[in-house]
CSV table of N, CA and C in Angstrom, one decimal:
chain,number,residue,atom,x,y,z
A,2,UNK,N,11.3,-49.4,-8.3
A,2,UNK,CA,11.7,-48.2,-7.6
A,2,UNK,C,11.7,-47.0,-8.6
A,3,UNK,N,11.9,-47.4,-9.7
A,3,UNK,CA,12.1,-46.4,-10.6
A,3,UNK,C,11.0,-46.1,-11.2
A,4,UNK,N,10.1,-46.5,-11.0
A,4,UNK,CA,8.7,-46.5,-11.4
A,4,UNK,C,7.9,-45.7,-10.8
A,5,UNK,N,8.1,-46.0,-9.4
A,5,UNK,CA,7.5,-44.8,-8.6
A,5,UNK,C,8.1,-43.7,-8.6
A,6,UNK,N,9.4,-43.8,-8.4
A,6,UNK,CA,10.0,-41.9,-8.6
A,6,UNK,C,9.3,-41.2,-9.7
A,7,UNK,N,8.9,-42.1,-10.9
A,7,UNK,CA,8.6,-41.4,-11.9
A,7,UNK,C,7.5,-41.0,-11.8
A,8,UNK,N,6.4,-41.7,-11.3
A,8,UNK,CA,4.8,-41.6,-10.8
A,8,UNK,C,4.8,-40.4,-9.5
A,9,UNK,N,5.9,-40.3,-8.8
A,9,UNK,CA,5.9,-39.4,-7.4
A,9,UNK,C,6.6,-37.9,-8.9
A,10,UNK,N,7.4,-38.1,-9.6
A,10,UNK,CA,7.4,-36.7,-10.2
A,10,UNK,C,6.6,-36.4,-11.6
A,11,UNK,N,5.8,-37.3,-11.6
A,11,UNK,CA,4.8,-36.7,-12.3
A,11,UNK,C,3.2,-35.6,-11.5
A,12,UNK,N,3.0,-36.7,-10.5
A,12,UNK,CA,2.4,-36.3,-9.5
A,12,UNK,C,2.6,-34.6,-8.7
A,13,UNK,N,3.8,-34.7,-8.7
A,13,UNK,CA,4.5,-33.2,-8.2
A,13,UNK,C,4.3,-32.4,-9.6
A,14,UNK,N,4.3,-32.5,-10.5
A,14,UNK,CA,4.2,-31.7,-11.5
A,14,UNK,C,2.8,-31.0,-11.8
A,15,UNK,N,2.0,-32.3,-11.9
A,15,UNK,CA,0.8,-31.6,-11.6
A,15,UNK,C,0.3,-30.7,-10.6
A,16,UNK,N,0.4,-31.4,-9.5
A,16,UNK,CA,0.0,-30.2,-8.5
A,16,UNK,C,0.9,-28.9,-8.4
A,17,UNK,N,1.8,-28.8,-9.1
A,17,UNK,CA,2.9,-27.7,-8.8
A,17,UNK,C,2.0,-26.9,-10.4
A,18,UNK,N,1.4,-27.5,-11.2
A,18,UNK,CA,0.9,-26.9,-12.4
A,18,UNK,C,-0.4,-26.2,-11.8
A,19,UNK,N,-1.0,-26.8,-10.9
A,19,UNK,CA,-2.6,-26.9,-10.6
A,19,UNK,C,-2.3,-25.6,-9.8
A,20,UNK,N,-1.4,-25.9,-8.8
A,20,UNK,CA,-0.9,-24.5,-7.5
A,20,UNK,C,-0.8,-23.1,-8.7
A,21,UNK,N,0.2,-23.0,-9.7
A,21,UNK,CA,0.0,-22.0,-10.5
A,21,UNK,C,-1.0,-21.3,-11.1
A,22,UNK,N,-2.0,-22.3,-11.2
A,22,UNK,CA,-3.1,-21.8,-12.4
A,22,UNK,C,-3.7,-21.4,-11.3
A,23,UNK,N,-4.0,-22.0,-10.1
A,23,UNK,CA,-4.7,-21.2,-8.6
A,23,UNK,C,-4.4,-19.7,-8.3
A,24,UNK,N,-3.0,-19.7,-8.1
A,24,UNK,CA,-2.4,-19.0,-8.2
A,24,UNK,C,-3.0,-17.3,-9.0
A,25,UNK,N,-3.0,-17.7,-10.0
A,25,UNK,CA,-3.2,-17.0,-11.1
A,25,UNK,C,-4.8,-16.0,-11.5
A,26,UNK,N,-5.4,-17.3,-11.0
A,26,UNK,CA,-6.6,-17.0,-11.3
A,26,UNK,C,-7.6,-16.7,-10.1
A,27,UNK,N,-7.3,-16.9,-8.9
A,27,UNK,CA,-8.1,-16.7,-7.6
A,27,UNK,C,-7.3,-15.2,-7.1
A,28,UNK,N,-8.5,-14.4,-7.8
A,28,UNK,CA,-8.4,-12.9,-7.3
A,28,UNK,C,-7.5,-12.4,-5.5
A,29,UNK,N,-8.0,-13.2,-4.8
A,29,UNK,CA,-8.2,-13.2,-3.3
A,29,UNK,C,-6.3,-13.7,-3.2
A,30,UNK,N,-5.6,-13.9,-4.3
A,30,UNK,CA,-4.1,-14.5,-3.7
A,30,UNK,C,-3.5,-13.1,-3.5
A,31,UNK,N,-2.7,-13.6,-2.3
A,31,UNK,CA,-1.7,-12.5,-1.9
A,31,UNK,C,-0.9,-11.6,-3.3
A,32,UNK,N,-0.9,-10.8,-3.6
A,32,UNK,CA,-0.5,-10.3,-4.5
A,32,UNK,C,1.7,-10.4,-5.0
A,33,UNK,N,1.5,-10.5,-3.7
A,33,UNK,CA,3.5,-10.7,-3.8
A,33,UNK,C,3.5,-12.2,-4.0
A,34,UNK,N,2.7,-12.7,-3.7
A,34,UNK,CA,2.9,-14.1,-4.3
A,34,UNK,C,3.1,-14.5,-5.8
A,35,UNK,N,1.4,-14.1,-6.3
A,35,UNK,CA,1.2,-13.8,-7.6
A,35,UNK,C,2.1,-12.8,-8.2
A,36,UNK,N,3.3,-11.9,-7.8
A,36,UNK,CA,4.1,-11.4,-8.7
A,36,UNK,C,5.1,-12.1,-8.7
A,37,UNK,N,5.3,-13.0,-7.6
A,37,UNK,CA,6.6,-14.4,-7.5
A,37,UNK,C,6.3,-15.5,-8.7
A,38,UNK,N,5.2,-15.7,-9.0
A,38,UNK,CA,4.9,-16.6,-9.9
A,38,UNK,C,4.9,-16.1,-11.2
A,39,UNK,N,4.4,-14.9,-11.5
A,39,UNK,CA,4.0,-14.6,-12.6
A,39,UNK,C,5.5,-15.2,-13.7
A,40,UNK,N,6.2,-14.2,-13.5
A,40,UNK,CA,7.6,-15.0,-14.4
A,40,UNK,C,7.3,-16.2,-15.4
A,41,UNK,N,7.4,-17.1,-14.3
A,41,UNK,CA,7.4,-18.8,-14.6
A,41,UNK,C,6.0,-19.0,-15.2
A,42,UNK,N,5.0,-18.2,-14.8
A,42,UNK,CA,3.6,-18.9,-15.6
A,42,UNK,C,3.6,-18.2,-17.2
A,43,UNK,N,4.1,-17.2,-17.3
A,43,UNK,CA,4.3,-16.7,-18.4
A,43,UNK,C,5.3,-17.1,-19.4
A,44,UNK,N,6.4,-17.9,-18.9
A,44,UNK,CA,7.6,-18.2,-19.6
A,44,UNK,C,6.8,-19.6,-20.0
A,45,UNK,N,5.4,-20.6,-19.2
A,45,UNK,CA,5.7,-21.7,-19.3
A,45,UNK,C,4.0,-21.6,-20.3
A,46,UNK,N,3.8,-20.7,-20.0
A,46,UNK,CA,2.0,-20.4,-21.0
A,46,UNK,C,1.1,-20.7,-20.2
A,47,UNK,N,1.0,-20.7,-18.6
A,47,UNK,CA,-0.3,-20.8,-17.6
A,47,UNK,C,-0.5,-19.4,-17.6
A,48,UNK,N,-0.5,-18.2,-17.6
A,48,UNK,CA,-0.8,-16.9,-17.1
A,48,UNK,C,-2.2,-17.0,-17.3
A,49,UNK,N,-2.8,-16.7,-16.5
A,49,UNK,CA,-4.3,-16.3,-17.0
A,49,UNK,C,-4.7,-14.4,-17.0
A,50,UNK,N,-4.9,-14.4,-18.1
A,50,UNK,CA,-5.7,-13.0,-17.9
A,50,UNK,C,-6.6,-12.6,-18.2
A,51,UNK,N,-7.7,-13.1,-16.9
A,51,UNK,CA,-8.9,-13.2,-16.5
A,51,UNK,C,-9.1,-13.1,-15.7
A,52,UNK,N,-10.0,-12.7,-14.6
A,52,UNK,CA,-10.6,-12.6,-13.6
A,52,UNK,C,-11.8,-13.9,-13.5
A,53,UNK,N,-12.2,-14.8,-12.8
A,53,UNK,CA,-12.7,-15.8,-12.4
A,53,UNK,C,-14.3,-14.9,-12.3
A,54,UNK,N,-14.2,-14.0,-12.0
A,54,UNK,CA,-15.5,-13.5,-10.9
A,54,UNK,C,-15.6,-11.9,-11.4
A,55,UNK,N,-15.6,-11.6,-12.5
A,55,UNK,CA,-15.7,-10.0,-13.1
A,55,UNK,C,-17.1,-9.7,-13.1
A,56,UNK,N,-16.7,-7.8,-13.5
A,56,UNK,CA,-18.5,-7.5,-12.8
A,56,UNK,C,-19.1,-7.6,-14.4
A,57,UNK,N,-20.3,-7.5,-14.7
A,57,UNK,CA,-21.1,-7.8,-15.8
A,57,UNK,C,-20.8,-6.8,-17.1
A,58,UNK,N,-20.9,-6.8,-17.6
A,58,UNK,CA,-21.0,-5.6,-18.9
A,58,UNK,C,-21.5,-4.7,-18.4
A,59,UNK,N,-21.6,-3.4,-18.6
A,59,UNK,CA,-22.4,-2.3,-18.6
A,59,UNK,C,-22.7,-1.6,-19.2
A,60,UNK,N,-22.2,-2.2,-21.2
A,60,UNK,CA,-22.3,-1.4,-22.1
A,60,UNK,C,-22.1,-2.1,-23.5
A,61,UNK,N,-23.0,-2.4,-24.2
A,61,UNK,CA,-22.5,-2.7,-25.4
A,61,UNK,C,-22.1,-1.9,-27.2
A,62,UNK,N,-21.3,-2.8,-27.3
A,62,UNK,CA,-20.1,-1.6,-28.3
A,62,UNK,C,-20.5,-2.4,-30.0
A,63,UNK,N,-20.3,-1.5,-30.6
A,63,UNK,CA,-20.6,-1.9,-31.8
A,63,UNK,C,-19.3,-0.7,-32.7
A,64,UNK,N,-18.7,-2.0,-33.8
A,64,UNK,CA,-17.3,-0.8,-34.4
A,64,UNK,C,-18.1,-0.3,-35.9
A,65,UNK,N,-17.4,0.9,-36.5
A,65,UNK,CA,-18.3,1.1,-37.9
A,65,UNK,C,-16.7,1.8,-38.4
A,66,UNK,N,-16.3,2.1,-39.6
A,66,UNK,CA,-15.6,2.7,-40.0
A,66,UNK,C,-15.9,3.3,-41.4
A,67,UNK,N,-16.1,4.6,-41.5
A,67,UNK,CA,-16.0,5.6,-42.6
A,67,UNK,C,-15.1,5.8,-43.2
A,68,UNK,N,-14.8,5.4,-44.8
A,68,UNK,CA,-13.6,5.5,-45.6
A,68,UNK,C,-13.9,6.2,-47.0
A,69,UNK,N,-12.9,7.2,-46.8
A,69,UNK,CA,-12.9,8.0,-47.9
A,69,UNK,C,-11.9,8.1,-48.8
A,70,UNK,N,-12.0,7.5,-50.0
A,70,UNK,CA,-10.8,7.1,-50.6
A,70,UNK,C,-10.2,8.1,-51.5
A,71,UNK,N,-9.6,7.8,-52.3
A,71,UNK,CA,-8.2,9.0,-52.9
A,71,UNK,C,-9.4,9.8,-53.9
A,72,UNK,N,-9.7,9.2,-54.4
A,72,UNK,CA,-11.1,9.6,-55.6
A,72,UNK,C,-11.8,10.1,-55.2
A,73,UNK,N,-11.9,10.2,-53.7
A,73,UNK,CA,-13.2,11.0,-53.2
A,73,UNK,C,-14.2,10.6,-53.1
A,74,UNK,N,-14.3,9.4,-53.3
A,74,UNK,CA,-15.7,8.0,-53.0
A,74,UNK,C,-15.7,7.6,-51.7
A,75,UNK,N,-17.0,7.1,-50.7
A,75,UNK,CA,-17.1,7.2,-49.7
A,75,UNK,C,-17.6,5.1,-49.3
A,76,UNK,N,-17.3,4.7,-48.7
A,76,UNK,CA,-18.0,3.6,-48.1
A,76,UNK,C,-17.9,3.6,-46.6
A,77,UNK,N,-18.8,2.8,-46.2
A,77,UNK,CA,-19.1,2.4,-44.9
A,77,UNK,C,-19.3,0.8,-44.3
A,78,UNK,N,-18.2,0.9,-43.4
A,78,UNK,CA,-18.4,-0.7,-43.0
A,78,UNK,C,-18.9,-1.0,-41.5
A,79,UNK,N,-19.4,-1.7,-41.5
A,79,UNK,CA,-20.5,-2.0,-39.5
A,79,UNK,C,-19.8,-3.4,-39.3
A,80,UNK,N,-19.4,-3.2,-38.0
A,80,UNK,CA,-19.1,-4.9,-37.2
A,80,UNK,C,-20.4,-5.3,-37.2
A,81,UNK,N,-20.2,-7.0,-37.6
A,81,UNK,CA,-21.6,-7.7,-37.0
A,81,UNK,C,-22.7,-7.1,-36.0
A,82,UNK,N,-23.9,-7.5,-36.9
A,82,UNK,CA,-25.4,-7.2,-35.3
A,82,UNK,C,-24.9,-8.9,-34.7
A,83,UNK,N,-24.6,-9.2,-33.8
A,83,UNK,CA,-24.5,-10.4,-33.7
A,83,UNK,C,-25.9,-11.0,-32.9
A,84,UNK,N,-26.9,-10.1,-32.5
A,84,UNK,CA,-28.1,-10.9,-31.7
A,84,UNK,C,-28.7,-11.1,-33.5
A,85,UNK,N,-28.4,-11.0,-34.7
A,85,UNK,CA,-29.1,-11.8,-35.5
A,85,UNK,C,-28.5,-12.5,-36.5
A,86,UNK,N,-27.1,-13.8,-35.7
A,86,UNK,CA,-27.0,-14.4,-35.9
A,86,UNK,C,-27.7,-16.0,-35.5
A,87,UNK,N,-28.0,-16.6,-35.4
A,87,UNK,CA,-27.8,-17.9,-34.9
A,87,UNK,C,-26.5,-18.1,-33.7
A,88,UNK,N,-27.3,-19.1,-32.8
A,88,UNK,CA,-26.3,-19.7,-31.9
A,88,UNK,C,-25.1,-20.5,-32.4
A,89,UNK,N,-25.5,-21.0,-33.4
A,89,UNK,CA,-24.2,-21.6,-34.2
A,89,UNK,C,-23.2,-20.8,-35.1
A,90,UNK,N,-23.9,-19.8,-35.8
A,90,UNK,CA,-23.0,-18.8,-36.0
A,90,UNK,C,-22.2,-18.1,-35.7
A,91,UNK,N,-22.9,-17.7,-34.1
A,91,UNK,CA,-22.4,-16.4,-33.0
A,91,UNK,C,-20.9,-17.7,-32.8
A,92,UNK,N,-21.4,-19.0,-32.6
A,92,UNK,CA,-19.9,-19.8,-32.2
A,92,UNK,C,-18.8,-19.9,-33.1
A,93,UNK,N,-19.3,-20.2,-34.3
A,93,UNK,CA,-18.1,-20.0,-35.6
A,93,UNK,C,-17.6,-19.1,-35.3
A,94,UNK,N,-18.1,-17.7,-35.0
A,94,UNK,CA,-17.8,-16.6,-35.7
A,94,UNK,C,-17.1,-16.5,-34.3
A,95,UNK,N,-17.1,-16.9,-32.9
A,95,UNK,CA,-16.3,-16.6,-31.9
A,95,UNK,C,-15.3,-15.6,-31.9
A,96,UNK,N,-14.3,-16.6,-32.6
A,96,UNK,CA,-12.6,-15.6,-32.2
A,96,UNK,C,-13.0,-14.1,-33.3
A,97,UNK,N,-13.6,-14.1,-34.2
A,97,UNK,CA,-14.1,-12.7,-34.6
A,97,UNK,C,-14.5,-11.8,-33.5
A,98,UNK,N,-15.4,-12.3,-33.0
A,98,UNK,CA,-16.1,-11.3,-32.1
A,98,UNK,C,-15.2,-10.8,-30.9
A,99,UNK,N,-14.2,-11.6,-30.4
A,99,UNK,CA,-13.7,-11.3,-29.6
A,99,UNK,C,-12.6,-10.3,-30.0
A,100,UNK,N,-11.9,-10.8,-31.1
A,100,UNK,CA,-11.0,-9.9,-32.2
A,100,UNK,C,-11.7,-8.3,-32.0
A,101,UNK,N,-13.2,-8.1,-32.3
A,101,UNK,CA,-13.6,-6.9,-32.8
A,101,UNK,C,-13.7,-6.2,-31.0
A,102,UNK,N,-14.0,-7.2,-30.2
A,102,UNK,CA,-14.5,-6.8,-28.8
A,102,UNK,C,-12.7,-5.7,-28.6
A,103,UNK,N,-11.7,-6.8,-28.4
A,103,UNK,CA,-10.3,-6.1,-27.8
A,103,UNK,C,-9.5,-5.2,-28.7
A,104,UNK,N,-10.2,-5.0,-30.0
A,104,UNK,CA,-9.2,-4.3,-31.2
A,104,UNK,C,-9.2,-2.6,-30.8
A,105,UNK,N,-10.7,-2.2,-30.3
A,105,UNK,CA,-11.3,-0.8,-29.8
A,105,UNK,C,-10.5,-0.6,-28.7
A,106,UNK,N,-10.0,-1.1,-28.2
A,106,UNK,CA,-9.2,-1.2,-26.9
A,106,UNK,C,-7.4,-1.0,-26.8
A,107,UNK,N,-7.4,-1.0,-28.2
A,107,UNK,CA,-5.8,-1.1,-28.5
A,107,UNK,C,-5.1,0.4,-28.6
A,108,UNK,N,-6.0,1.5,-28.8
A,108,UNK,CA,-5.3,2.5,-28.6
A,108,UNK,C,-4.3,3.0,-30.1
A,109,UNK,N,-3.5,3.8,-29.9
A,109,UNK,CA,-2.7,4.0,-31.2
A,109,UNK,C,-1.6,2.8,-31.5
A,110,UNK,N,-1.8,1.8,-32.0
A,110,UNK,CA,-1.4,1.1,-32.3
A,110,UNK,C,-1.5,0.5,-33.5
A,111,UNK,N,0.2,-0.2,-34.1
A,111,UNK,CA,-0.1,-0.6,-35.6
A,111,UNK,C,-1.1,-1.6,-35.9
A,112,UNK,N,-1.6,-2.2,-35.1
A,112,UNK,CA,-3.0,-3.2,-35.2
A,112,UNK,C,-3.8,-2.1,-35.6
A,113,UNK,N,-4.2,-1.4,-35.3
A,113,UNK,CA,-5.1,-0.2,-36.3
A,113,UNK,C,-5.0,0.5,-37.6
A,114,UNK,N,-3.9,0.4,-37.6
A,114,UNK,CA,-3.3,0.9,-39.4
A,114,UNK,C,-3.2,-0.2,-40.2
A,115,UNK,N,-3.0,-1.5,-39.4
A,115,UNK,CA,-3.3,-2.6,-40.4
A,115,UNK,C,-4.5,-2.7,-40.8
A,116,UNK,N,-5.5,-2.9,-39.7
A,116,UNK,CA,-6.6,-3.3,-40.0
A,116,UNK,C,-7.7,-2.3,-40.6
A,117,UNK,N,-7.2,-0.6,-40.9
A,117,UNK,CA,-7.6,0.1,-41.2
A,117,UNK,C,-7.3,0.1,-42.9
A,118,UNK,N,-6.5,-0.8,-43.1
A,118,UNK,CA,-5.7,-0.7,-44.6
A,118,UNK,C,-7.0,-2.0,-44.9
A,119,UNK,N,-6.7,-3.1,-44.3
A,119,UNK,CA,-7.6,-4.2,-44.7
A,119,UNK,C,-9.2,-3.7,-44.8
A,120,UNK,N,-9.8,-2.5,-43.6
A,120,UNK,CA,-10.8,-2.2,-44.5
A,120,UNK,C,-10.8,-1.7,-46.0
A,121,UNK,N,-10.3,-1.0,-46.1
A,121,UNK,CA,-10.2,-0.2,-47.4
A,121,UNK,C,-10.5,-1.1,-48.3
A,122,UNK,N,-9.7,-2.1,-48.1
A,122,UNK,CA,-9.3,-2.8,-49.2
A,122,UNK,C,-10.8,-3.5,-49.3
A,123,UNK,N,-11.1,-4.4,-48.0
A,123,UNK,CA,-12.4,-5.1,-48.1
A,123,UNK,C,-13.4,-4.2,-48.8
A,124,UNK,N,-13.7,-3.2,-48.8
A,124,UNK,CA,-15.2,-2.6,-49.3
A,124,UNK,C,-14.9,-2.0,-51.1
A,125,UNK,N,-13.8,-2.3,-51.3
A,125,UNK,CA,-13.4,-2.0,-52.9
A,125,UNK,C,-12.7,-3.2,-53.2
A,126,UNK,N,-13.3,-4.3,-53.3
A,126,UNK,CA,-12.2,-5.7,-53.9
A,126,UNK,C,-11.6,-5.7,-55.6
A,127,UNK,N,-12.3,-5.3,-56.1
A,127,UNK,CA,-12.3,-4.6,-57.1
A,127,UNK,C,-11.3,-3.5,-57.7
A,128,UNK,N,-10.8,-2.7,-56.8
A,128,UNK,CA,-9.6,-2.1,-56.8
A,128,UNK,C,-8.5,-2.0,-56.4
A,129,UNK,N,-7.8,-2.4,-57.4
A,129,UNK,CA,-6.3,-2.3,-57.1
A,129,UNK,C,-5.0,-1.1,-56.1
A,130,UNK,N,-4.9,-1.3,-54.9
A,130,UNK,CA,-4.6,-0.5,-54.2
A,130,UNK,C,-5.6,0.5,-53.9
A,131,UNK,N,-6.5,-0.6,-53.6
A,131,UNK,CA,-7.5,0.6,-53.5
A,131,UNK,C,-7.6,1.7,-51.7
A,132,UNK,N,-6.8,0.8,-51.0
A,132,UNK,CA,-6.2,1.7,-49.5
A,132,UNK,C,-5.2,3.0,-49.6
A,133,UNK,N,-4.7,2.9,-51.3
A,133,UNK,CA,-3.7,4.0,-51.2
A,133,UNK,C,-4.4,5.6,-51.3
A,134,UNK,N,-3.9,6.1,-50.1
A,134,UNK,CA,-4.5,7.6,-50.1
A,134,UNK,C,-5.4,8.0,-49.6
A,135,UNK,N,-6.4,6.6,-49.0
A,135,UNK,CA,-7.8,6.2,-48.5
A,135,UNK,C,-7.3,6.8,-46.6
A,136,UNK,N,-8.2,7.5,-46.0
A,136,UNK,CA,-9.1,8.0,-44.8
A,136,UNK,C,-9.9,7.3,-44.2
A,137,UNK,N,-9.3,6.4,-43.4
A,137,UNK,CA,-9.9,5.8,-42.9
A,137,UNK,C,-10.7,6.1,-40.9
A,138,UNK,N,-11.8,6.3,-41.0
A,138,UNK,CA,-12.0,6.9,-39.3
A,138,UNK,C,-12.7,5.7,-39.3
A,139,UNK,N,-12.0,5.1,-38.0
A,139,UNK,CA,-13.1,4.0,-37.1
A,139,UNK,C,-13.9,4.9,-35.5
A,140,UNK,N,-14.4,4.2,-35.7
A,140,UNK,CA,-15.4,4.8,-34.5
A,140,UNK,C,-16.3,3.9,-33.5
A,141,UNK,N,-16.5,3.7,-32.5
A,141,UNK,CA,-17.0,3.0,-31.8
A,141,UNK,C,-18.3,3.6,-31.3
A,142,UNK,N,-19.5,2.9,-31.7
A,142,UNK,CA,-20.8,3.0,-31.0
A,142,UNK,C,-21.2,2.4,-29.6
A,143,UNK,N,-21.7,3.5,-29.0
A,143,UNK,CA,-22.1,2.4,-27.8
A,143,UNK,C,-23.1,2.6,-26.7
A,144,UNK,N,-23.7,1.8,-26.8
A,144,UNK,CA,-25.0,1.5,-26.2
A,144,UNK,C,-25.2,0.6,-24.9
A,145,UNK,N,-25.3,1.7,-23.3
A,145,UNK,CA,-25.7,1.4,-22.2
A,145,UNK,C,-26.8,-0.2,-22.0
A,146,UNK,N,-26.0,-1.0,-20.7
A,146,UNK,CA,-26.8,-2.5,-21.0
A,146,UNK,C,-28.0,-2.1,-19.8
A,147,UNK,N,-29.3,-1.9,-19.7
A,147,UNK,CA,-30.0,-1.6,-18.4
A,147,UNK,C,-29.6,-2.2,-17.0
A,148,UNK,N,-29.7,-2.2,-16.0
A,148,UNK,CA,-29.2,-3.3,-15.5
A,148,UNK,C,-30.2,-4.1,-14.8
A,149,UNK,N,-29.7,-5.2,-14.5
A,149,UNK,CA,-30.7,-6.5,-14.3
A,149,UNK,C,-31.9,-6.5,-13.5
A,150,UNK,N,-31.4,-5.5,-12.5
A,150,UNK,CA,-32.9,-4.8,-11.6
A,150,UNK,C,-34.0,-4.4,-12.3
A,151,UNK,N,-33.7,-4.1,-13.6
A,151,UNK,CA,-34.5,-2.9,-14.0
A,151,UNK,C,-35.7,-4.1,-14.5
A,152,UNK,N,-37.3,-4.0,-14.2
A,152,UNK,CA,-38.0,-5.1,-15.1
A,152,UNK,C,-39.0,-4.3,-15.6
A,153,UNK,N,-39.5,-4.4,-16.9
A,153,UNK,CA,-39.4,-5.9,-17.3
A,153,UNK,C,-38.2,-6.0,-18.4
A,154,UNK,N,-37.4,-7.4,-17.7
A,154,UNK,CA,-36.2,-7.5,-18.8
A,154,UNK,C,-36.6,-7.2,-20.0
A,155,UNK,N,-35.5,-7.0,-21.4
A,155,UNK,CA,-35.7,-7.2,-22.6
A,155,UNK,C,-34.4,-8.4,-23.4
A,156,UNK,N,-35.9,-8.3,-23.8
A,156,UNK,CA,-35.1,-9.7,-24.7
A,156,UNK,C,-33.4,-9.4,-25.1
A,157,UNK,N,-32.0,-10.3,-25.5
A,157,UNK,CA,-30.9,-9.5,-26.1
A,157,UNK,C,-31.2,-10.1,-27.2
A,158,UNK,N,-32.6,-10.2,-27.9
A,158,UNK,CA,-32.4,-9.8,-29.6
A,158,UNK,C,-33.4,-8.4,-30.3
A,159,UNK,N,-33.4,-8.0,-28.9
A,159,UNK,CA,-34.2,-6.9,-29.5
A,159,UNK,C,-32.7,-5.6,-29.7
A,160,UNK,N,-32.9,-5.2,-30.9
A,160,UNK,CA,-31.9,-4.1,-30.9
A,160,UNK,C,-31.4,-3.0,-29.8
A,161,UNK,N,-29.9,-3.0,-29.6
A,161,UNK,CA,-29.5,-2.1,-28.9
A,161,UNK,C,-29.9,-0.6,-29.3
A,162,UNK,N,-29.7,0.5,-28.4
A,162,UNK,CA,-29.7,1.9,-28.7
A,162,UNK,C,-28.6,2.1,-28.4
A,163,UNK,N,-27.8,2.3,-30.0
A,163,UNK,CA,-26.5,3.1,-29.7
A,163,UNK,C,-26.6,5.0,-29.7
A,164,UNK,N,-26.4,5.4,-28.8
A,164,UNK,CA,-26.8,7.0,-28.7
A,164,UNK,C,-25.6,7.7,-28.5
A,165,UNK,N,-24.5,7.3,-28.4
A,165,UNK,CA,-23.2,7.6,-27.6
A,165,UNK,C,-21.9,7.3,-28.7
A,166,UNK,N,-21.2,8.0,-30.0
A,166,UNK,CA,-20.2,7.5,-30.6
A,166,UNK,C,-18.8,8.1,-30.1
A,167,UNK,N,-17.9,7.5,-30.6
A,167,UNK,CA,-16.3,8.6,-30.2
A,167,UNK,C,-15.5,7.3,-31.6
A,168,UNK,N,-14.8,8.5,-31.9
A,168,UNK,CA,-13.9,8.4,-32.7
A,168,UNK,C,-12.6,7.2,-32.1
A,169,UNK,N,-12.4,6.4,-32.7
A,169,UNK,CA,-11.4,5.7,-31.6
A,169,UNK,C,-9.7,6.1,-32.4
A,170,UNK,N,-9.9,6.3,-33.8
A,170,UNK,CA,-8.9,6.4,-34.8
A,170,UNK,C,-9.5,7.1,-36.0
A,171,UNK,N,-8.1,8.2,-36.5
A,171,UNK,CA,-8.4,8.5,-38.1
A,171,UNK,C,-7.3,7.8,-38.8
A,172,UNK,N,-7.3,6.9,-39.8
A,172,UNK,CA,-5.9,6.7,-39.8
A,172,UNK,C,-5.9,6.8,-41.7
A,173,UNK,N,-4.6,7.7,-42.1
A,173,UNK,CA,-4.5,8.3,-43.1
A,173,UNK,C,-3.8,7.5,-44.0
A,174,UNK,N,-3.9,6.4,-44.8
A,174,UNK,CA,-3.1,5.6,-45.3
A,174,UNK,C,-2.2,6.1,-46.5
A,175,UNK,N,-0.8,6.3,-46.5
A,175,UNK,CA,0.4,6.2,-47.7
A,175,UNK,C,-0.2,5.5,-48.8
């Protein structure tokens, strides 16, 4: 007897897990539902924030950062070309790319004064404090994806045209 209660609430658990992640992730749920649930999927680590069924790209971004240090010496850093990596590479290097994809996206935030300090530092290893004083402007390139109608396709290892920059950050490091 006790064996099955335990098999009938495991059973329930699952599908009460499976209902949430439904929940969560099927665009089409009533919305007051999915704000009934949200709570518990977030307190329990189901939340999904994702869309199942999103529309395609229609632009690809590329980050670069211009740093000008206390001395008045200049370097320049580029995010990955990633169409000339390898398939195996582009996978290693995953949670990077994704890192670089949502960082442009953060707006004035201390995730950008950190990682604006960490450039500095990366393109002068060699110098000691070498972020102090350093000007750092990141900037986002970006280059329109044609869309799928358009023929004849191009290959995505033939280089993007980035024609379109904006400053996303200047950030003036102490």
């Amino acid at each position: 007897m006790l064996r099955r209660l335990r098999l009938l609430g495991v059973n329930v658990l699952i599908a009460a897990v499976l209902a949430l992640v439904a929940i969560e992730a099927i665009p089409q749920s009533p919305p007051a539902v999915r704000s009934a649930v949200q709570p518990l999927t977030r307190r329990v680590g189901l939340a999904q924030g994702w869309n199942l069924f999103t529309p395609p790209d229609r632009v690809n971004t590329r980050l670069r950062a211009e740093i000008t240090y206390a001395d008045g010496s200049v370097a320049d850093w580029h995010s990955p070309d990633w169409p000339r990596f390898s398939p195996a590479q582009r996978f290693a290097m995953h949670r990077r790319a994704e890192w670089l994809d949502n960082i442009w996206g953060a707006g004035n935030s201390p995730a950008l004064t950190s990682w604006a300090r960490h450039l500095a530092r990366s393109q002068r290893p060699d110098a000691a404090d070498a972020d102090r004083g350093a000007e750092v402007k990141i900037i986002v390139d970006q280059a329109p994806i044609p869309s799928a109608e358009i023929r004849p396709w191009t290959s995505w290892r033939s280089p993007a045209k980035f024609d379109e920059s904006t400053t996303l950050a200047i950030e003036k490091l102490p």
